[in-house]
GROMACS .gro file of C-alpha atoms in nm:
model
  104
    1UNK     CA    1   0.433   1.895   0.724
    2UNK     CA    2   0.250   2.022   0.418
    3UNK     CA    3   0.122   1.781   0.160
    4UNK     CA    4   0.022   1.796  -0.199
    5UNK     CA    5  -0.213   1.521  -0.307
    6UNK     CA    6  -0.245   1.196  -0.116
    7UNK     CA    7   0.112   1.130  -0.001
    8UNK     CA    8   0.361   1.309   0.218
    9UNK     CA    9   0.690   1.188   0.364
   10UNK     CA   10   0.774   1.254   0.727
   11UNK     CA   11   1.121   1.403   0.743
   12UNK     CA   12   1.374   1.156   0.877
   13UNK     CA   13   1.660   1.286   1.092
   14UNK     CA   14   1.894   1.012   0.971
   15UNK     CA   15   1.809   1.080   0.605
   16UNK     CA   16   1.822   0.708   0.534
   17UNK     CA   17   1.627   0.572   0.239
   18UNK     CA   18   1.576   0.241   0.416
   19UNK     CA   19   1.356   0.370   0.700
   20UNK     CA   20   1.067   0.601   0.615
   21UNK     CA   21   0.728   0.707   0.746
   22UNK     CA   22   0.474   0.802   0.483
   23UNK     CA   23   0.141   0.972   0.544
   24UNK     CA   24  -0.143   0.877   0.310
   25UNK     CA   25  -0.416   1.139   0.327
   26UNK     CA   26  -0.786   1.059   0.282
   27UNK     CA   27  -0.730   0.685   0.330
   28UNK     CA   28  -0.829   0.434   0.595
   29UNK     CA   29  -0.778   0.069   0.698
   30UNK     CA   30  -0.887  -0.055   0.355
   31UNK     CA   31  -0.573   0.065   0.178
   32UNK     CA   32  -0.351   0.055   0.487
   33UNK     CA   33  -0.399  -0.316   0.548
   34UNK     CA   34  -0.360  -0.406   0.180
   35UNK     CA   35  -0.035  -0.210   0.147
   36UNK     CA   36   0.103  -0.352   0.472
   37UNK     CA   37   0.027  -0.703   0.348
   38UNK     CA   38   0.192  -0.642   0.010
   39UNK     CA   39   0.495  -0.485   0.175
   40UNK     CA   40   0.558  -0.765   0.426
   41UNK     CA   41   0.541  -1.023   0.145
   42UNK     CA   42   0.844  -0.854  -0.014
   43UNK     CA   43   1.169  -1.018   0.108
   44UNK     CA   44   1.344  -0.681   0.081
   45UNK     CA   45   1.119  -0.539   0.355
   46UNK     CA   46   1.233  -0.577   0.716
   47UNK     CA   47   0.924  -0.412   0.870
   48UNK     CA   48   0.598  -0.258   0.751
   49UNK     CA   49   0.313  -0.135   0.963
   50UNK     CA   50   0.051   0.133   0.964
   51UNK     CA   51  -0.157   0.325   1.213
   52UNK     CA   52  -0.442   0.570   1.204
   53UNK     CA   53  -0.346   0.851   1.443
   54UNK     CA   54  -0.703   0.919   1.556
   55UNK     CA   55  -1.042   0.790   1.440
   56UNK     CA   56  -1.149   1.140   1.339
   57UNK     CA   57  -0.840   1.189   1.121
   58UNK     CA   58  -0.872   1.057   0.770
   59UNK     CA   59  -0.509   0.956   0.720
   60UNK     CA   60  -0.269   0.666   0.763
   61UNK     CA   61   0.087   0.668   0.894
   62UNK     CA   62   0.274   0.393   0.708
   63UNK     CA   63   0.616   0.293   0.842
   64UNK     CA   64   0.854   0.100   0.614
   65UNK     CA   65   1.199  -0.038   0.694
   66UNK     CA   66   1.401  -0.225   0.434
   67UNK     CA   67   1.732  -0.407   0.437
   68UNK     CA   68   1.892  -0.215   0.149
   69UNK     CA   69   1.630  -0.113  -0.108
   70UNK     CA   70   1.493   0.243  -0.080
   71UNK     CA   71   1.153   0.253   0.088
   72UNK     CA   72   0.984   0.439  -0.195
   73UNK     CA   73   1.096   0.168  -0.438
   74UNK     CA   74   0.925  -0.106  -0.234
   75UNK     CA   75   0.621   0.119  -0.182
   76UNK     CA   76   0.577   0.165  -0.559
   77UNK     CA   77   0.622  -0.211  -0.601
   78UNK     CA   78   0.350  -0.277  -0.341
   79UNK     CA   79   0.117  -0.036  -0.522
   80UNK     CA   80   0.189  -0.206  -0.857
   81UNK     CA   81   0.131  -0.551  -0.702
   82UNK     CA   82  -0.198  -0.430  -0.555
   83UNK     CA   83  -0.311  -0.304  -0.894
   84UNK     CA   84  -0.215  -0.639  -1.051
   85UNK     CA   85  -0.423  -0.829  -0.794
   86UNK     CA   86  -0.721  -0.597  -0.851
   87UNK     CA   87  -0.693  -0.643  -1.229
   88UNK     CA   88  -0.683  -1.021  -1.183
   89UNK     CA   89  -0.990  -1.019  -0.956
   90UNK     CA   90  -1.184  -0.800  -1.202
   91UNK     CA   91  -1.087  -1.035  -1.485
   92UNK     CA   92  -1.212  -1.337  -1.288
   93UNK     CA   93  -1.540  -1.161  -1.211
   94UNK     CA   94  -1.588  -1.078  -1.580
   95UNK     CA   95  -1.509  -1.438  -1.678
   96UNK     CA   96  -1.753  -1.579  -1.421
   97UNK     CA   97  -2.023  -1.339  -1.535
   98UNK     CA   98  -1.979  -1.444  -1.899
   99UNK     CA   99  -1.996  -1.813  -1.802
  100UNK     CA  100  -2.307  -1.749  -1.594
  101UNK     CA  101  -2.479  -1.561  -1.877
  102UNK     CA  102  -2.395  -1.840  -2.126
  103UNK     CA  103  -2.567  -2.096  -1.902
  104UNK     CA  104  -2.900  -1.911  -1.921
   0.00000   0.00000   0.00000
C-alpha cells in the first residue's frame, strides 16, 4: 500500500463504501481519539475505532462503518467538525485574553 501525503485507504475486498479502513500517516493518539469521538457522535456511523499498529510506527489505522453514507463523507464531516471546535476554542481563548487585559 503506497501513500501520498497523510492518508491512504486500505483496499476493501467487498468494495463497499460503508466499511473502510484508512491509514493516517505521521499521526498518533491525539488525532486518532478526536476523530473517533467525532465519528461516533454522528448518527450515520455504526462503528468507528482506531489503533496504532506498533508504538514505533507513526501511523493510525482508522476503521469506519456506516449504515448507508459513504465512509469518506463522514470522515470529511468529522474533520470539518473538529476544525469548527478548534476555531471555537481559539475564539474563546482570544475573548478571555482580551477580557483579562482590560481588567489590568
